[in-house]
mmCIF file of C-alpha atoms and ligand atoms in Angstrom:
data_model
loop_
_atom_site.group_PDB
_atom_site.id
_atom_site.type_symbol
_atom_site.label_atom_id
_atom_site.label_comp_id
_atom_site.label_asym_id
_atom_site.label_seq_id
_atom_site.Cartn_x
_atom_site.Cartn_y
_atom_site.Cartn_z
ATOM 1 C CA MET A 68 -96.198 -136.430 -142.153
ATOM 2 C CA PRO A 69 -100.050 -136.824 -141.311
ATOM 3 C CA PRO A 70 -101.691 -139.716 -143.385
ATOM 4 C CA ARG A 71 -103.034 -138.677 -146.895
ATOM 5 C CA THR A 72 -104.731 -140.414 -149.600
ATOM 6 C CA ALA A 73 -103.168 -141.612 -152.860
ATOM 7 C CA VAL A 74 -105.237 -142.990 -155.801
ATOM 8 C CA PHE A 75 -103.220 -145.154 -158.384
ATOM 9 C CA PHE A 76 -105.297 -145.270 -161.773
ATOM 10 C CA HIS A 77 -104.040 -147.917 -164.354
ATOM 11 C CA ALA A 78 -105.468 -149.167 -167.440
ATOM 12 C CA HIS A 79 -105.227 -153.113 -166.855
ATOM 13 C CA PRO A 80 -104.449 -155.525 -163.983
ATOM 14 C CA ASP A 81 -100.637 -155.822 -163.996
ATOM 15 C CA ASP A 82 -99.818 -152.309 -165.138
ATOM 16 C CA GLU A 83 -99.618 -151.224 -161.489
ATOM 17 C CA ALA A 84 -97.046 -154.027 -160.724
ATOM 18 C CA LEU A 85 -94.738 -152.633 -163.527
ATOM 19 C CA LEU A 86 -95.037 -149.040 -163.156
ATOM 20 C CA THR A 87 -96.076 -148.044 -159.494
ATOM 21 C CA ALA A 88 -96.062 -151.089 -157.190
ATOM 22 C CA GLY A 89 -93.084 -149.778 -155.204
ATOM 23 C CA THR A 90 -94.361 -146.595 -154.544
ATOM 24 C CA MET A 91 -97.886 -147.852 -153.378
ATOM 25 C CA ALA A 92 -96.142 -150.252 -151.075
ATOM 26 C CA MET A 93 -93.972 -147.629 -149.640
ATOM 27 C CA LEU A 94 -96.923 -145.155 -149.175
ATOM 28 C CA ALA A 95 -99.035 -147.953 -147.480
ATOM 29 C CA ALA A 96 -96.058 -148.871 -145.276
ATOM 30 C CA GLU A 97 -95.878 -145.096 -144.174
ATOM 31 C CA GLY A 98 -99.693 -145.144 -142.907
ATOM 32 C CA HIS A 99 -101.267 -143.410 -146.134
ATOM 33 C CA ARG A 100 -104.381 -144.636 -147.592
ATOM 34 C CA VAL A 101 -103.658 -146.232 -151.150
ATOM 35 C CA VAL A 102 -106.407 -146.814 -153.508
ATOM 36 C CA LEU A 103 -106.076 -148.775 -156.822
ATOM 37 C CA VAL A 104 -108.538 -148.023 -159.580
ATOM 38 C CA VAL A 105 -108.304 -150.025 -162.958
ATOM 39 C CA ALA A 106 -110.203 -148.916 -165.916
ATOM 40 C CA THR A 107 -110.546 -152.338 -167.417
ATOM 41 C CA ALA A 108 -110.129 -156.031 -166.158
ATOM 42 C CA GLY A 109 -107.671 -156.717 -169.136
ATOM 43 C CA GLU A 110 -109.848 -159.289 -170.670
ATOM 44 C CA ARG A 111 -107.981 -159.026 -173.866
ATOM 45 C CA GLY A 112 -104.309 -159.277 -172.342
ATOM 46 C CA LEU A 113 -101.911 -162.289 -173.403
ATOM 47 C CA ALA A 114 -102.622 -165.340 -171.571
ATOM 48 C CA ASP A 115 -103.019 -169.163 -172.109
ATOM 49 C CA ILE A 116 -106.648 -168.756 -171.351
ATOM 50 C CA GLN A 117 -108.868 -167.499 -174.350
ATOM 51 C CA PRO A 118 -109.308 -163.698 -174.157
ATOM 52 C CA GLY A 119 -112.752 -162.902 -172.646
ATOM 53 C CA GLU A 120 -114.759 -162.478 -169.727
ATOM 54 C CA ALA A 121 -113.307 -165.717 -168.040
ATOM 55 C CA LEU A 122 -109.880 -164.048 -168.552
ATOM 56 C CA GLY A 123 -111.093 -160.648 -167.163
ATOM 57 C CA GLU A 124 -112.187 -162.565 -164.044
ATOM 58 C CA THR A 125 -109.027 -164.356 -163.519
ATOM 59 C CA ARG A 126 -107.071 -160.919 -163.935
ATOM 60 C CA LEU A 127 -109.287 -159.031 -161.383
ATOM 61 C CA LYS A 128 -108.541 -161.849 -158.675
ATOM 62 C CA GLU A 129 -104.805 -161.550 -159.569
ATOM 63 C CA LEU A 130 -105.368 -157.731 -159.029
ATOM 64 C CA TYR A 131 -106.919 -158.109 -155.671
ATOM 65 C CA LYS A 132 -103.962 -160.348 -154.630
ATOM 66 C CA SER A 133 -101.554 -157.863 -155.847
ATOM 67 C CA ALA A 134 -103.155 -154.948 -154.152
ATOM 68 C CA ALA A 135 -103.292 -156.991 -150.875
ATOM 69 C CA VAL A 136 -99.556 -157.478 -151.113
ATOM 70 C CA LEU A 137 -98.966 -153.832 -151.744
ATOM 71 C CA GLY A 138 -101.305 -152.758 -148.682
ATOM 72 C CA CYS A 139 -104.046 -151.210 -150.920
ATOM 73 C CA ALA A 140 -107.318 -150.168 -148.659
ATOM 74 C CA ARG A 141 -109.654 -150.269 -151.641
ATOM 75 C CA VAL A 142 -109.661 -151.700 -155.266
ATOM 76 C CA GLU A 143 -112.189 -150.537 -157.865
ATOM 77 C CA CYS A 144 -112.660 -151.562 -161.594
ATOM 78 C CA LEU A 145 -114.504 -149.082 -163.746
ATOM 79 C CA GLY A 146 -115.641 -151.917 -165.876
ATOM 80 C CA TYR A 147 -114.615 -150.512 -169.229
ATOM 81 C CA GLY A 148 -113.763 -152.966 -171.988
ATOM 82 C CA ASP A 149 -110.176 -153.808 -172.635
ATOM 83 C CA SER A 150 -109.542 -152.342 -176.071
ATOM 84 C CA GLY A 151 -106.934 -154.580 -176.908
ATOM 85 C CA LEU A 152 -103.816 -153.868 -179.178
ATOM 86 C CA SER A 153 -103.537 -154.496 -182.759
ATOM 87 C CA PRO A 154 -100.430 -156.847 -183.664
ATOM 88 C CA LYS A 155 -98.695 -153.698 -184.977
ATOM 89 C CA GLY A 156 -99.196 -151.831 -181.663
ATOM 90 C CA GLY A 157 -101.896 -149.566 -182.679
ATOM 91 C CA VAL A 158 -105.714 -149.313 -182.024
ATOM 92 C CA ALA A 159 -107.172 -152.783 -182.450
ATOM 93 C CA GLU A 160 -110.059 -152.571 -185.232
ATOM 94 C CA GLU A 161 -112.229 -155.305 -183.635
ATOM 95 C CA ARG A 162 -112.997 -154.088 -180.171
ATOM 96 C CA PRO A 163 -115.877 -154.555 -177.698
ATOM 97 C CA ASP A 164 -118.733 -152.123 -177.548
ATOM 98 C CA ASN A 165 -117.614 -150.496 -174.305
ATOM 99 C CA ALA A 166 -114.048 -150.223 -175.044
ATOM 100 C CA PHE A 167 -112.161 -147.826 -172.833
ATOM 101 C CA ILE A 168 -110.669 -146.179 -175.614
ATOM 102 C CA ASP A 169 -114.125 -145.302 -177.162
ATOM 103 C CA ALA A 170 -115.326 -144.159 -173.862
ATOM 104 C CA ASP A 171 -116.443 -140.555 -173.543
ATOM 105 C CA THR A 172 -113.562 -138.859 -171.795
ATOM 106 C CA GLU A 173 -115.897 -136.536 -169.792
ATOM 107 C CA GLU A 174 -118.138 -139.324 -168.482
ATOM 108 C CA ALA A 175 -115.195 -141.578 -167.509
ATOM 109 C CA ALA A 176 -113.470 -138.734 -165.882
ATOM 110 C CA LYS A 177 -116.614 -138.021 -163.885
ATOM 111 C CA ARG A 178 -116.590 -141.647 -162.688
ATOM 112 C CA LEU A 179 -112.901 -141.506 -161.493
ATOM 113 C CA ALA A 180 -113.677 -137.998 -160.087
ATOM 114 C CA ASP A 181 -116.248 -139.530 -158.061
ATOM 115 C CA ILE A 182 -113.995 -141.914 -156.183
ATOM 116 C CA LEU A 183 -111.118 -139.021 -156.017
ATOM 117 C CA GLN A 184 -113.962 -136.955 -154.047
ATOM 118 C CA GLU A 185 -115.425 -139.827 -151.962
ATOM 119 C CA GLU A 186 -111.705 -140.491 -150.936
ATOM 120 C CA ARG A 187 -110.822 -136.919 -150.462
ATOM 121 C CA ALA A 188 -107.729 -137.788 -152.527
ATOM 122 C CA ASP A 189 -104.474 -135.786 -152.203
ATOM 123 C CA LEU A 190 -102.861 -137.369 -154.886
ATOM 124 C CA LEU A 191 -103.701 -139.048 -158.263
ATOM 125 C CA ALA A 192 -101.275 -141.157 -160.182
ATOM 126 C CA ILE A 193 -101.799 -141.510 -163.868
ATOM 127 C CA TYR A 194 -99.591 -142.144 -167.080
ATOM 128 C CA ASP A 195 -97.714 -139.812 -169.170
ATOM 129 C CA PRO A 196 -99.311 -138.247 -172.316
ATOM 130 C CA ALA A 197 -97.516 -140.851 -174.442
ATOM 131 C CA GLY A 198 -99.309 -143.698 -172.562
ATOM 132 C CA GLY A 199 -95.741 -145.097 -172.042
ATOM 133 C CA TYR A 200 -95.207 -147.304 -174.708
ATOM 134 C CA GLY A 201 -98.170 -146.057 -176.310
ATOM 135 C CA HIS A 202 -100.909 -148.591 -175.638
ATOM 136 C CA PRO A 203 -104.217 -146.716 -176.584
ATOM 137 C CA ASP A 204 -105.907 -147.544 -173.247
ATOM 138 C CA HIS A 205 -102.736 -145.998 -171.594
ATOM 139 C CA VAL A 206 -103.103 -142.823 -173.464
ATOM 140 C CA GLN A 207 -106.698 -142.745 -172.333
ATOM 141 C CA VAL A 208 -105.553 -143.088 -168.870
ATOM 142 C CA HIS A 209 -103.777 -139.914 -169.075
ATOM 143 C CA ARG A 210 -106.661 -138.240 -170.759
ATOM 144 C CA VAL A 211 -109.298 -139.200 -168.429
ATOM 145 C CA GLY A 212 -107.085 -139.167 -165.355
ATOM 146 C CA ARG A 213 -106.217 -135.488 -166.095
ATOM 147 C CA ARG A 214 -109.608 -134.257 -166.639
ATOM 148 C CA ALA A 215 -110.605 -136.332 -163.373
ATOM 149 C CA ALA A 216 -108.238 -134.253 -161.265
ATOM 150 C CA GLU A 217 -109.538 -131.245 -162.556
ATOM 151 C CA ILE A 218 -113.160 -131.994 -161.615
ATOM 152 C CA ALA A 219 -112.242 -133.264 -158.315
ATOM 153 C CA GLY A 220 -109.752 -130.573 -157.492
ATOM 154 C CA THR A 221 -107.118 -133.139 -156.798
ATOM 155 C CA GLU A 222 -103.914 -131.137 -155.515
ATOM 156 C CA ILE A 223 -101.243 -133.405 -156.719
ATOM 157 C CA VAL A 224 -101.149 -135.266 -160.215
ATOM 158 C CA LEU A 225 -98.212 -137.623 -160.913
ATOM 159 C CA GLU A 226 -97.668 -139.037 -164.303
ATOM 160 C CA ALA A 227 -96.018 -142.538 -163.726
ATOM 161 C CA THR A 228 -93.469 -143.063 -166.395
ATOM 162 C CA VAL A 229 -89.946 -144.648 -167.159
ATOM 163 C CA ASN A 230 -86.742 -142.564 -167.678
ATOM 164 C CA ARG A 231 -86.335 -143.425 -171.395
ATOM 165 C CA ASP A 232 -82.676 -142.320 -171.764
ATOM 166 C CA PRO A 233 -81.114 -145.461 -170.285
ATOM 167 C CA LEU A 234 -83.853 -147.597 -171.836
ATOM 168 C CA VAL A 235 -82.805 -146.293 -175.197
ATOM 169 C CA ARG A 236 -78.982 -146.716 -174.474
ATOM 170 C CA LEU A 237 -79.661 -150.438 -173.291
ATOM 171 C CA LEU A 238 -81.775 -151.330 -176.400
ATOM 172 C CA LYS A 239 -79.234 -149.802 -178.695
ATOM 173 C CA LEU A 240 -76.670 -152.007 -176.887
ATOM 174 C CA ALA A 241 -78.769 -154.980 -176.890
ATOM 175 C CA GLY A 242 -79.261 -154.581 -180.642
ATOM 176 C CA ARG A 243 -75.478 -155.216 -181.123
ATOM 177 C CA PHE A 244 -75.825 -158.815 -180.163
ATOM 178 C CA TYR A 245 -79.606 -159.556 -180.212
ATOM 179 C CA ARG A 246 -81.346 -159.531 -183.417
ATOM 180 C CA PHE A 247 -84.657 -157.831 -182.691
ATOM 181 C CA PRO A 248 -87.739 -158.981 -184.888
ATOM 182 C CA PRO A 249 -87.980 -156.887 -188.126
ATOM 183 C CA GLU A 250 -91.177 -155.102 -186.621
ATOM 184 C CA PHE A 251 -89.463 -154.142 -183.447
ATOM 185 C CA ASP A 252 -87.978 -150.627 -184.072
ATOM 186 C CA VAL A 253 -85.849 -149.133 -181.185
ATOM 187 C CA ARG A 254 -86.449 -145.715 -182.509
ATOM 188 C CA THR A 255 -90.116 -146.055 -181.231
ATOM 189 C CA PHE A 256 -88.612 -145.964 -177.745
ATOM 190 C CA GLU A 257 -87.116 -142.549 -178.482
ATOM 191 C CA SER A 258 -90.654 -141.177 -178.121
ATOM 192 C CA ALA A 259 -91.822 -143.588 -175.517
ATOM 193 C CA TYR A 260 -92.219 -142.814 -171.749
ATOM 194 C CA SER A 261 -90.302 -139.528 -170.875
ATOM 195 C CA PRO A 262 -87.015 -138.275 -171.215
ATOM 196 C CA GLY A 263 -84.725 -137.859 -167.954
ATOM 197 C CA GLU A 264 -84.732 -134.069 -167.973
ATOM 198 C CA ALA A 265 -88.678 -134.117 -167.647
ATOM 199 C CA ILE A 266 -88.837 -136.279 -164.669
ATOM 200 C CA THR A 267 -89.388 -134.760 -161.369
ATOM 201 C CA HIS A 268 -89.713 -137.635 -159.212
ATOM 202 C CA ARG A 269 -87.229 -140.526 -158.544
ATOM 203 C CA VAL A 270 -88.789 -142.705 -155.948
ATOM 204 C CA ASN A 271 -86.278 -145.080 -154.473
ATOM 205 C CA VAL A 272 -88.478 -148.368 -153.883
ATOM 206 C CA ARG A 273 -85.442 -150.714 -153.288
ATOM 207 C CA ARG A 274 -86.909 -151.558 -149.811
ATOM 208 C CA TYR A 275 -90.038 -152.804 -151.170
ATOM 209 C CA ALA A 276 -88.618 -154.949 -153.945
ATOM 210 C CA ARG A 277 -90.207 -157.913 -152.239
ATOM 211 C CA GLN A 278 -93.486 -156.461 -152.546
ATOM 212 C CA LYS A 279 -93.004 -155.352 -156.012
ATOM 213 C CA ARG A 280 -91.831 -158.834 -156.921
ATOM 214 C CA ALA A 281 -94.740 -160.347 -155.184
ATOM 215 C CA SER A 282 -97.171 -158.048 -157.041
ATOM 216 C CA MET A 283 -95.763 -158.997 -160.444
ATOM 217 C CA ALA A 284 -95.924 -162.591 -159.391
ATOM 218 C CA ALA A 285 -99.766 -162.311 -158.552
ATOM 219 C CA HIS A 286 -100.294 -161.780 -162.381
ATOM 220 C CA VAL A 287 -99.571 -165.270 -163.181
ATOM 221 C CA SER A 288 -101.783 -165.365 -166.302
ATOM 222 C CA GLN A 289 -99.580 -162.804 -167.753
ATOM 223 C CA ALA A 290 -96.105 -164.298 -166.978
ATOM 224 C CA SER A 291 -96.534 -167.764 -168.319
ATOM 225 C CA GLY A 292 -95.483 -168.960 -171.784
ATOM 226 C CA GLY A 293 -92.297 -168.487 -173.874
ATOM 227 C CA ASP A 294 -93.294 -167.980 -177.491
ATOM 228 C CA THR A 295 -91.800 -165.222 -179.459
ATOM 229 C CA ASP A 296 -94.931 -163.212 -179.817
ATOM 230 C CA ARG A 297 -95.408 -163.113 -176.262
ATOM 231 C CA THR A 298 -91.745 -162.366 -175.396
ATOM 232 C CA LEU A 299 -91.817 -159.547 -177.749
ATOM 233 C CA ALA A 300 -95.013 -158.063 -176.369
ATOM 234 C CA VAL A 301 -93.443 -158.488 -172.563
ATOM 235 C CA MET A 302 -90.393 -156.716 -174.211
ATOM 236 C CA LEU A 303 -92.499 -153.934 -175.409
ATOM 237 C CA LYS A 304 -94.077 -153.507 -172.204
ATOM 238 C CA VAL A 305 -91.053 -153.442 -170.042
ATOM 239 C CA PRO A 306 -87.704 -154.755 -171.436
ATOM 240 C CA GLY A 307 -86.620 -157.311 -168.862
ATOM 241 C CA PRO A 308 -82.812 -156.424 -168.721
ATOM 242 C CA LEU A 309 -83.813 -152.864 -168.107
ATOM 243 C CA TYR A 310 -86.450 -153.718 -165.636
ATOM 244 C CA ARG A 311 -83.926 -155.762 -163.408
ATOM 245 C CA LEU A 312 -81.299 -152.948 -163.902
ATOM 246 C CA VAL A 313 -83.599 -150.313 -162.533
ATOM 247 C CA PHE A 314 -86.023 -152.426 -160.404
ATOM 248 C CA GLY A 315 -85.243 -149.927 -157.524
ATOM 249 C CA THR A 316 -86.408 -146.673 -158.876
ATOM 250 C CA GLU A 317 -89.928 -145.528 -160.029
ATOM 251 C CA TRP A 318 -90.392 -142.204 -162.012
ATOM 252 C CA TYR A 319 -93.106 -139.540 -162.373
ATOM 253 C CA VAL A 320 -93.498 -136.194 -163.777
ATOM 254 C CA ARG A 321 -95.420 -133.541 -161.947
ATOM 255 C CA ARG A 322 -96.291 -130.995 -164.569
ATOM 256 C CA ASP A 323 -97.162 -127.985 -162.077
ATOM 257 C CA LEU A 324 -93.555 -128.062 -160.666
ATOM 258 C CA PRO A 325 -91.000 -125.650 -162.276
ATOM 259 C CA PRO A 326 -88.358 -127.201 -164.481
ATOM 260 C CA GLY A 327 -85.491 -128.574 -162.600
ATOM 261 C CA ALA A 328 -87.649 -129.737 -159.667
ATOM 262 C CA ARG A 329 -86.319 -132.923 -158.324
ATOM 263 C CA LEU A 330 -88.210 -134.890 -155.530
ATOM 264 C CA THR A 331 -88.035 -138.175 -154.023
ATOM 265 C CA HIS A 332 -91.117 -138.734 -152.371
ATOM 266 C CA PRO A 333 -94.690 -138.445 -154.001
ATOM 267 C CA PHE A 334 -95.829 -135.978 -151.455
ATOM 268 C CA GLY A 335 -92.610 -134.178 -151.428
ATOM 269 C CA GLN A 336 -92.772 -130.173 -151.509
ATOM 270 C CA TRP A 337 -90.582 -128.213 -153.929
ATOM 271 C CA PRO A 338 -88.254 -126.593 -153.080
ATOM 272 C CA GLU A 339 -87.525 -129.523 -150.611
HETATM 273 ZN ZN1 ZN B 1264 -101.892 -151.955 -169.658
#
């Protein structure tokens, strides 16, 4: 396979570690050019440091470290404000003027498309329409990413997701012996991420588990602390037990493939 270029578009530093790190490490190891773009510096993330500019700087440094581990050739931050998340999980009422969620889709897409064109990208990875677990910035990544690929004429668009079927099964099972906080509703996961039948790509990244773990470890500001709120927030992102269970697979949906398409490589052709 001749070397190709893949751009991974994420909302915040650390999203790449959770969803696509194994695929990125695999592509880089195969000799492809891997570019990581984040919309925001994640300055309103959970951390011991107060949210704000200093946290954004810390998180960008963590992002560079993660990108280096994964073999990324280039890292860009579009510089939008982290929209944050309301305690109930929706759009935060108080947010910065340049919040990504308030950005004009067309303008943001144009900025990402400039990078896609500059890189002559063959592939763009974004999120599913649900934005995974529904963070408003992640939904915006889907919208902006779709449009950017259209503008730039990027051939392959992959929506990074999680197979929600085992996720829901596991959460229901966990609910029998673990009392979730009242605001935690397992049913919300029935519409989060993607159903197994919609998934077109199951990428085996077990060989890159070391890089994936190192990528996660690079985001130290997001990993510390053990209070209930934070544990809940982390669980809402990716439940730990499930994460360990499925550490070796990353999932994508490519919408221009016919139903029933099943691929194992981001650049794979269907039928194989
Ligand atoms: Zn995020």
